[in-house]
Short mmCIF file of C-alpha atoms and ligand atoms in Angstrom, two decimals:
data_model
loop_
_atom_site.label_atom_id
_atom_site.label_comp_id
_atom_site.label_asym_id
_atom_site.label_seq_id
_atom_site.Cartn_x
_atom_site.Cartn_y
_atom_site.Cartn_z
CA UNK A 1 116.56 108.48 85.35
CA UNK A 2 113.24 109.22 83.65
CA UNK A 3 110.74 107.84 81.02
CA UNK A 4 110.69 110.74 78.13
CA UNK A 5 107.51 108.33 76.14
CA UNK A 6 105.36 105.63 76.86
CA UNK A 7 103.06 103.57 74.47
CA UNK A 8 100.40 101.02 75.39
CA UNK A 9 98.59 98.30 73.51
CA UNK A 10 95.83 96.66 74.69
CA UNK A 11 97.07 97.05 77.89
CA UNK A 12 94.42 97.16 80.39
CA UNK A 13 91.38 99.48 79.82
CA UNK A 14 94.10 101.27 76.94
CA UNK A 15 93.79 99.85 73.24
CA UNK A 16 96.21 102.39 71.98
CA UNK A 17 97.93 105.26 74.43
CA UNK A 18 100.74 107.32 73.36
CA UNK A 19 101.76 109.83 75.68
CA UNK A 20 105.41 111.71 76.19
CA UNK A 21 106.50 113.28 79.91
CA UNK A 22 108.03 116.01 81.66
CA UNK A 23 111.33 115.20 83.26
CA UNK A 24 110.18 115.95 87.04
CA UNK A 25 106.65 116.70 87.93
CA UNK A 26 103.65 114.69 86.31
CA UNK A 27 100.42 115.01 87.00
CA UNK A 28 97.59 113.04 85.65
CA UNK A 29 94.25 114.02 86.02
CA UNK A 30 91.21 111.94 85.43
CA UNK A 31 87.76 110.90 86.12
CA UNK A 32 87.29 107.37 88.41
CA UNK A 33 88.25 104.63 85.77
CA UNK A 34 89.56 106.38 83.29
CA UNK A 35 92.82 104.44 84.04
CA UNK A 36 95.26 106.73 85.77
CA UNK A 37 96.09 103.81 88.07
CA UNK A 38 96.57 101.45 85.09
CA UNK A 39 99.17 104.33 83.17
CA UNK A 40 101.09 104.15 86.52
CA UNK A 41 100.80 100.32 86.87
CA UNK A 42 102.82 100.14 83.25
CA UNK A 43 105.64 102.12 84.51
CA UNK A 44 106.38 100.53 87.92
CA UNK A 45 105.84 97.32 85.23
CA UNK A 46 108.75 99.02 82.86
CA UNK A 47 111.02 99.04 85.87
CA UNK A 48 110.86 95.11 87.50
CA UNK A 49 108.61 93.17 85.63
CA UNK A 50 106.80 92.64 88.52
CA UNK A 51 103.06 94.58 88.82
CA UNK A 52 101.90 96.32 92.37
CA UNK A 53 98.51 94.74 91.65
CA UNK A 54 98.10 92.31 89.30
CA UNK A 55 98.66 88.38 90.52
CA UNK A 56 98.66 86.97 86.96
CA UNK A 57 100.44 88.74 83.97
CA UNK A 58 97.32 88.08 81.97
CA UNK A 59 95.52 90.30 84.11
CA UNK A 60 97.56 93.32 82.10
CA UNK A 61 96.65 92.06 78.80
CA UNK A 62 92.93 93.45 77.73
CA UNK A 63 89.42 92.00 78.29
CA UNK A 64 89.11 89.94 74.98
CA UNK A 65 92.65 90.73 73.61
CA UNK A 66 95.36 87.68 73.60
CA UNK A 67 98.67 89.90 73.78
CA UNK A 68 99.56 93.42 74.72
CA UNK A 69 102.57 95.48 74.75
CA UNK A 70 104.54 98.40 76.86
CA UNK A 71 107.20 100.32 75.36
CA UNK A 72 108.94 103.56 76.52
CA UNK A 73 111.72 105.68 75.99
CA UNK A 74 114.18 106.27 78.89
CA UNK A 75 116.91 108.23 80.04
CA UNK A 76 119.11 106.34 82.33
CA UNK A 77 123.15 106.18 82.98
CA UNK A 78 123.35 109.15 80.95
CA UNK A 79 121.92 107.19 77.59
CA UNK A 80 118.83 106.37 76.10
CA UNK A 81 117.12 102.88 76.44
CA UNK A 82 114.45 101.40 74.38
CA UNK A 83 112.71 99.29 76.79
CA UNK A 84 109.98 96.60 75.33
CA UNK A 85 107.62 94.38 77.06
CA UNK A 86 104.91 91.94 75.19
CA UNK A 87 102.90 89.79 76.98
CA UNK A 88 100.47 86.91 75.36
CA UNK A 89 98.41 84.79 76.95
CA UNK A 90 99.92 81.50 77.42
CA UNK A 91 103.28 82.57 76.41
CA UNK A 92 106.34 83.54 78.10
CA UNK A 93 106.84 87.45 78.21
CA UNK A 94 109.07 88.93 76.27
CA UNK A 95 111.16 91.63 77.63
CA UNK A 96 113.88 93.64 74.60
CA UNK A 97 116.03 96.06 76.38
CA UNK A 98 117.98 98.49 73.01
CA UNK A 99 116.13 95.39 70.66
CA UNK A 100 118.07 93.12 72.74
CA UNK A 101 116.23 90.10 74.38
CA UNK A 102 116.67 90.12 77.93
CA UNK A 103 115.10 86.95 80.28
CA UNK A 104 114.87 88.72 83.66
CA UNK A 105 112.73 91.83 85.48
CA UNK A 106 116.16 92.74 87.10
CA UNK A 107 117.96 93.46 83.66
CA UNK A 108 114.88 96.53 83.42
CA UNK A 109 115.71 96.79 86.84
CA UNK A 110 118.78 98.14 85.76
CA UNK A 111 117.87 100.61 84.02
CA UNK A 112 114.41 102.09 85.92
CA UNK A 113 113.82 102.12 89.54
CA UNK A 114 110.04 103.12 90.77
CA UNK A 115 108.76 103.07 94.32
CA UNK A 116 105.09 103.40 94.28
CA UNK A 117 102.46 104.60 96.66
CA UNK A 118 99.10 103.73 97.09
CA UNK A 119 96.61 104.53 99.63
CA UNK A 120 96.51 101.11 100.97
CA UNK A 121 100.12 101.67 101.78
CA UNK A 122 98.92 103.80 104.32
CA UNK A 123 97.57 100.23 106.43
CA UNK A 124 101.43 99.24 106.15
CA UNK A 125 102.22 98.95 109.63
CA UNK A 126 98.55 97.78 110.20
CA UNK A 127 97.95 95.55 107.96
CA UNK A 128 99.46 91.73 108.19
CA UNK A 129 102.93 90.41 108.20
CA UNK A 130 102.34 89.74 104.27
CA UNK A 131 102.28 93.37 103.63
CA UNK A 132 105.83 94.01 105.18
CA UNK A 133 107.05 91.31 103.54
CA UNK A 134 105.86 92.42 100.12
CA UNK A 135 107.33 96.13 101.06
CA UNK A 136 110.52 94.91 101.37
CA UNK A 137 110.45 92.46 98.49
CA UNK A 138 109.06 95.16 96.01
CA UNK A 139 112.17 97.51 97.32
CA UNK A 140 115.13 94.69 97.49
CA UNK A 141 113.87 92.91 94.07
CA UNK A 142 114.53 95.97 92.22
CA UNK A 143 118.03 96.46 94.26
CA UNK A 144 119.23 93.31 94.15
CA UNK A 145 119.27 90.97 91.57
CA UNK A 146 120.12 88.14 93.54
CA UNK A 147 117.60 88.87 95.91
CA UNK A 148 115.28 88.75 93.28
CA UNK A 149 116.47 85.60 91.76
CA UNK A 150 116.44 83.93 95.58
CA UNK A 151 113.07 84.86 96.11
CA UNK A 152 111.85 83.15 93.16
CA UNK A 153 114.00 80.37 93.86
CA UNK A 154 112.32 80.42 97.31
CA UNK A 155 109.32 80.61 96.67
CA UNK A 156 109.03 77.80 93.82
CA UNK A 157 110.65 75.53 96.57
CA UNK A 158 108.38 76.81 98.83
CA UNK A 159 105.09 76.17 97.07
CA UNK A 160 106.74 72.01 95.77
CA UNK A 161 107.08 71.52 99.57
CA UNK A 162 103.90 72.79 100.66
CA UNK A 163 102.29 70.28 98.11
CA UNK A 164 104.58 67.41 99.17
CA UNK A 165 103.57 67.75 102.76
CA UNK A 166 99.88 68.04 102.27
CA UNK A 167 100.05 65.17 99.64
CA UNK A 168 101.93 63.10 102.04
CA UNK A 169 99.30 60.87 103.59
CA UNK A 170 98.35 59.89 100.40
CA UNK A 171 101.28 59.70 99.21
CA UNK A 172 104.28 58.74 101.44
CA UNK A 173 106.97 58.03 99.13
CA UNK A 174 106.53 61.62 98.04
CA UNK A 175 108.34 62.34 101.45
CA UNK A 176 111.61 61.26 99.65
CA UNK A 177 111.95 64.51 97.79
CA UNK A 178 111.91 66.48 100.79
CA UNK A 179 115.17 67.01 101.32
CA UNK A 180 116.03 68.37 97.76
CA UNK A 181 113.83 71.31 98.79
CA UNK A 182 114.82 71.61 102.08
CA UNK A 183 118.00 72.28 100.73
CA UNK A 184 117.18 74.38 98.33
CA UNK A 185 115.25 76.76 101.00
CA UNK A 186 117.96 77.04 103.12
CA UNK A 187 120.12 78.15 100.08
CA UNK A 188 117.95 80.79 99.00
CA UNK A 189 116.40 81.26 102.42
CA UNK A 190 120.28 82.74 103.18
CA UNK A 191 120.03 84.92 100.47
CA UNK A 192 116.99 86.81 101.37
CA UNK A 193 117.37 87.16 105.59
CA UNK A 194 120.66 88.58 104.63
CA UNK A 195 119.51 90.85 102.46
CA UNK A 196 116.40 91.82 104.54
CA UNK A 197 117.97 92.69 107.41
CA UNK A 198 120.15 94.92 105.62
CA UNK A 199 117.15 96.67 104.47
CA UNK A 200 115.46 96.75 107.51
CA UNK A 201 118.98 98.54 108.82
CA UNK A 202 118.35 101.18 106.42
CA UNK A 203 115.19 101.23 107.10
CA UNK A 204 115.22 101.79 110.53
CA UNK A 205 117.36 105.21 110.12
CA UNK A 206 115.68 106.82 107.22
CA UNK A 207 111.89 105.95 108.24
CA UNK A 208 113.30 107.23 111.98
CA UNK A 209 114.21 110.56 110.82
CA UNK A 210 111.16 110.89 108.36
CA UNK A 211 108.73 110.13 110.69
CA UNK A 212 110.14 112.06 113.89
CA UNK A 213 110.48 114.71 111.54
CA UNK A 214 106.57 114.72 109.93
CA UNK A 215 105.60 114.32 113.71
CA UNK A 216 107.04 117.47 114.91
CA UNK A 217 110.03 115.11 116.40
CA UNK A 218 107.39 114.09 118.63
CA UNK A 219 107.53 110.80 118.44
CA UNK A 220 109.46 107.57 117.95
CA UNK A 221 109.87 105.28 115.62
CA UNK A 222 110.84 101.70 116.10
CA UNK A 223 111.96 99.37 113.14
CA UNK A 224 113.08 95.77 113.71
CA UNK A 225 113.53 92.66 111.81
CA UNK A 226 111.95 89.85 112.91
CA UNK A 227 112.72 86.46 111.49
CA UNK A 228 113.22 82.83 111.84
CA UNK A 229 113.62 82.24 115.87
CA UNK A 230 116.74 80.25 115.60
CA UNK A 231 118.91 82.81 113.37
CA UNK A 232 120.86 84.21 116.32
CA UNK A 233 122.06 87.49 114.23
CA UNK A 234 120.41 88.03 111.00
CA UNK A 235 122.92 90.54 109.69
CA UNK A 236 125.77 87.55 110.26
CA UNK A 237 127.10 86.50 106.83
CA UNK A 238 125.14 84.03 104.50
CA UNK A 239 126.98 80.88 105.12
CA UNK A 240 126.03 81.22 108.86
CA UNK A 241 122.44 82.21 108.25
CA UNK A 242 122.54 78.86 106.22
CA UNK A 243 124.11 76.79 108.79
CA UNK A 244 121.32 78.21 111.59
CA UNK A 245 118.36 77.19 109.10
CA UNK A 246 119.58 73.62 108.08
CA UNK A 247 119.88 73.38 112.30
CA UNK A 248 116.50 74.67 112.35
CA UNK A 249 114.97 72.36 109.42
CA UNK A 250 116.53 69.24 111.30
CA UNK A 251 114.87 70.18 114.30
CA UNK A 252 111.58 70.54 113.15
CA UNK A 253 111.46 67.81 110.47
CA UNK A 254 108.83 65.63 112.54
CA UNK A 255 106.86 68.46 113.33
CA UNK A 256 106.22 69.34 109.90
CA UNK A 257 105.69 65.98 108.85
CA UNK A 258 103.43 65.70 111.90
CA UNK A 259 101.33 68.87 110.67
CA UNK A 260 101.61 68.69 107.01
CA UNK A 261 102.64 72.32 106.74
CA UNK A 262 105.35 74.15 105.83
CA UNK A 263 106.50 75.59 109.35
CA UNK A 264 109.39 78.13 109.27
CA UNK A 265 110.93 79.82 107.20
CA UNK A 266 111.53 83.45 105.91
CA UNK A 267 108.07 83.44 104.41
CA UNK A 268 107.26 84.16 107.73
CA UNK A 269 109.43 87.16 108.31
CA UNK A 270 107.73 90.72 109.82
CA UNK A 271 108.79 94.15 110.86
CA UNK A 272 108.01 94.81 113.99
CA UNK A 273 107.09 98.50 114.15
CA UNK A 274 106.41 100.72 117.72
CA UNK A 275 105.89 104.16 117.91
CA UNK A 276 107.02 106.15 120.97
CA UNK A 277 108.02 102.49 122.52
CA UNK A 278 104.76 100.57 122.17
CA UNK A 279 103.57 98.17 119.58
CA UNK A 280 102.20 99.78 116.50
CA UNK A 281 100.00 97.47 115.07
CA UNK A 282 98.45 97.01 118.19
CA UNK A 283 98.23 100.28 119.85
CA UNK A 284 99.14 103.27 117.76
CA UNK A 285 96.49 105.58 116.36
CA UNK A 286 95.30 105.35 112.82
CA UNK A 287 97.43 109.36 112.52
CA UNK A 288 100.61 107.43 113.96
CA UNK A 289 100.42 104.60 112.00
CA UNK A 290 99.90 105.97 108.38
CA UNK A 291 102.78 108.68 109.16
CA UNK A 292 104.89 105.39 110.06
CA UNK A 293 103.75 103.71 106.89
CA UNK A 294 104.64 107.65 104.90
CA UNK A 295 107.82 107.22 106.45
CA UNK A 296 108.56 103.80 105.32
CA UNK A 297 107.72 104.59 101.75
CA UNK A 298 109.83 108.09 101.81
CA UNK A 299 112.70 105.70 103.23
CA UNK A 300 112.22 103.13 100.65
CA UNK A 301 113.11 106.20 98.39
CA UNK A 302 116.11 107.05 100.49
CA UNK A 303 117.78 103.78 100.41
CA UNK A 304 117.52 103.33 96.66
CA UNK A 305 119.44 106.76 96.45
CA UNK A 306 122.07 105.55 99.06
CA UNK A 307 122.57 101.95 97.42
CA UNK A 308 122.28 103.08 93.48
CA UNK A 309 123.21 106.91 93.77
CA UNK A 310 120.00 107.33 91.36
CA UNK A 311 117.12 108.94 92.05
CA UNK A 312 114.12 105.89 91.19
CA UNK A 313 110.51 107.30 89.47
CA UNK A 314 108.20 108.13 92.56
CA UNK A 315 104.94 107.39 92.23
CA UNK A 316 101.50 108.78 93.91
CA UNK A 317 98.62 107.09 92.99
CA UNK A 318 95.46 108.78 94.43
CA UNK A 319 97.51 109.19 97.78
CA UNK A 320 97.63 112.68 98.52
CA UNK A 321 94.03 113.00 98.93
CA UNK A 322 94.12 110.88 101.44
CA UNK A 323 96.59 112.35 103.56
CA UNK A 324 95.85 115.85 105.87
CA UNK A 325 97.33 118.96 104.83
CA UNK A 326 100.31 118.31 106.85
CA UNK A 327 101.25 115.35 106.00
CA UNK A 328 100.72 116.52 102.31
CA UNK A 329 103.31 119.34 102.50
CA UNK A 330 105.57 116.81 103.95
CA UNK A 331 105.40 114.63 101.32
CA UNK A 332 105.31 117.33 98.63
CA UNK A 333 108.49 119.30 100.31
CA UNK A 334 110.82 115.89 99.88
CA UNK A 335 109.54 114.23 95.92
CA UNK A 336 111.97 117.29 94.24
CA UNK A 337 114.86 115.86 92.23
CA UNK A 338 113.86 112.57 90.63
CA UNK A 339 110.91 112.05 87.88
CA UNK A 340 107.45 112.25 89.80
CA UNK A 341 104.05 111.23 88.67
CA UNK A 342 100.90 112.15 90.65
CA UNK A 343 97.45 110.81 89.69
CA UNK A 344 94.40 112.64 91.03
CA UNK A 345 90.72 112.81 90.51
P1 ATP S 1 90.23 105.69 90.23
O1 ATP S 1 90.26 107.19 90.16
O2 ATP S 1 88.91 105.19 90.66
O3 ATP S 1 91.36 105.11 91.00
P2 ATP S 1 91.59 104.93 87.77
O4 ATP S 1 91.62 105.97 86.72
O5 ATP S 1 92.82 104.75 88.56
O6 ATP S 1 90.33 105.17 88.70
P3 ATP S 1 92.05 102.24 86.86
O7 ATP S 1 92.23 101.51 88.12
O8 ATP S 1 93.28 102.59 86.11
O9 ATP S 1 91.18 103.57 87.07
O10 ATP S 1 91.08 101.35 85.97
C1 ATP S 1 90.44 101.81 84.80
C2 ATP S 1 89.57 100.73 84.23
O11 ATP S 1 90.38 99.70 83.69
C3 ATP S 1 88.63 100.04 85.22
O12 ATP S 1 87.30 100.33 84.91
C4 ATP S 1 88.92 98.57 85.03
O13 ATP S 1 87.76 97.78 84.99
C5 ATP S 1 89.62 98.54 83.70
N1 ATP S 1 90.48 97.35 83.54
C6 ATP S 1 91.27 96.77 84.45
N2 ATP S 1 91.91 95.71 83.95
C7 ATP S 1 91.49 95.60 82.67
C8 ATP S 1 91.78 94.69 81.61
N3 ATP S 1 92.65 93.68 81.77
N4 ATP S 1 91.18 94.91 80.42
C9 ATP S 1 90.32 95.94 80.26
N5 ATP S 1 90.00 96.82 81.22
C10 ATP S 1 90.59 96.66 82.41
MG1 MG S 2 93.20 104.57 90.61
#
């Protein structure tokens, strides 16, 4: 797959950029804020709908501009696409995949895979559980479409219970809705452990062998799922996961009414990560830990190959300069074969 031509307007700092590519190696060069991470930002945008940065999609739109657009060009199951984004503030986007209107980020999804990489992604492993989480959400959402549509699901569920529960004093008979989203938690709670420890699977092999490799098969590397307590075996099929987290819901209902808080659940999932047997996050060098989070992000590659046989758009934003010579050629010997863009000062 690969993006041939790209056109901004008003998107970010860009009030007009047209710009065509090469079909493997990109490199874009540029003073500090000249918008190199923005160009980058509008791809990984192109491929999910979903932005590595932004919180609000009216972030992308311009300082002082109400709507902006994306459009590119791309080559992908050997035809061309015409993929169109416009966002307006207060609107709902519109995404037009061939002039067609699509509703979802996984139809582009379809089409255009990206895995980005940013130098915070080198504070992966030590970073908090959040980060993980996001890692594997930005990787399965692209994969998986009802992943994707689960974790929205989830989360929307998520937030209505959070407010019902903190409301509740107030409010009591706003207790009676509980259930609805308890329910509707478990269902698309289900979805996403399965698919996560699937991932995490995958994960655990290809991350293994990149990081014993770009350690001179020194060391280690330890990748394990960690989720809700009561899920006995996380790769079990969905219907089980389900029955384990309605189990688990029933037997802390009176805590959480008790607390006010949403208390379990896969929003609290985590990798745990060790190197050479011993807790990452807690013990590993800064060296160890950023090759572990390298090796995560080369994997993330990996299983994209292995699930889609495609290779997806790889993306380095600033993050060769922050890695040492080593690690550099490791990273630059494995990004042949797909579409690569590299942004550096
Ligand atoms: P660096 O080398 O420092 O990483 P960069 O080229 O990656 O720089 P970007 O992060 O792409 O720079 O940002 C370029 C500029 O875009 C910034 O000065 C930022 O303030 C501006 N910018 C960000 N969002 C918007 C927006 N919505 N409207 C207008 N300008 C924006
Ligand atoms: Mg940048």
């Amino acid at each position: 797959m690969r993006i041939d031509a790209l056109a901004l307007r008003n998107f970010r700092n860009y009030d007009a950029l047209n710009v065509t590519f090469a079909p493997d190696c990109n490199v874009i060069v540029g003073e500090n804020a000249q918008g190199k991470t923005n160009l980058l930002e509008a791809i990984v945008y192109l491929s999910s709908a979903r932005s590595p940065r932004a919180r609000a999609e009216k972030e992308l739109i311009s300082f002082g501009k109400s709507e902006c657009s994306i459009k590119a060009n791309a080559f992908a199951r050997n035809r061309d696409f015409l993929l169109e984004i416009a966002l307006a503030a207060g609107r709902r986007r519109k995404i037009l995949i061939n002039k067609v209107p699509v509703k979802k980020g996984s139809d582009l999804s379809d089409v255009l895979g990206a895995v980005y990489f940013c130098p915070e992604d080198l504070l992966l492993i030590r970073d908090g559980a959040a980060a993980r989480r996001k890692f594997m959400d930005d990787a399965l959402c692209q994969l998986r479409a009802r992943y994707a549509q689960a974790l929205s699901d989830y989360h929307r569920a998520y937030e209505h219970k959070t407010r019902i529960l903190r409301d509740s004093e107030e409010y009591p008979s706003l207790l009676d809705t509980l259930p609805e989203f308890d329910l509707r938690m478990a269902q698309s709670g289900a979805v996403i452990i399965y698919y996560r420890a699937r991932f995490c699977e995958r994960l655990k092999e290809y991350a293994g062998i990149a990081h014993r490799e770009c350690s001179g098969g020194r060391e280690e590397l330890g990748v394990e799922y960690q989720t809700v307590s009561t899920i006995s075996d996380p790769l079990a099929p969905i219907e089980t996961i389900y029955d384990q987290l309605r189990a688990h819901q029933a037997s802390h209902a009176a805590a959480e009414r008790a607390s006010r808080m949403c208390l379990s659940g896969p929003h609290k999932d985590d990798i745990a990560v060790t190197i050479g047997g011993v807790n990452a996050r807690q013990f590993s060098s800064q060296g160890q830990t950023r090759t572990a989070a390298l090796a995560f992000k080369l994997a993330e590659r990996e299983i994209y190959r292995e699930i889609t046989s495609r290779t997806p758009l790889l993306l380095l934003d600033d993050v060769l300069s922050e890695l040492d010579p080593r690690r550099q050629e490791y990273v630059l010997n494995r990004i042949l074969g797909g579409q690569v863009f590299i942004t550096c000062c």
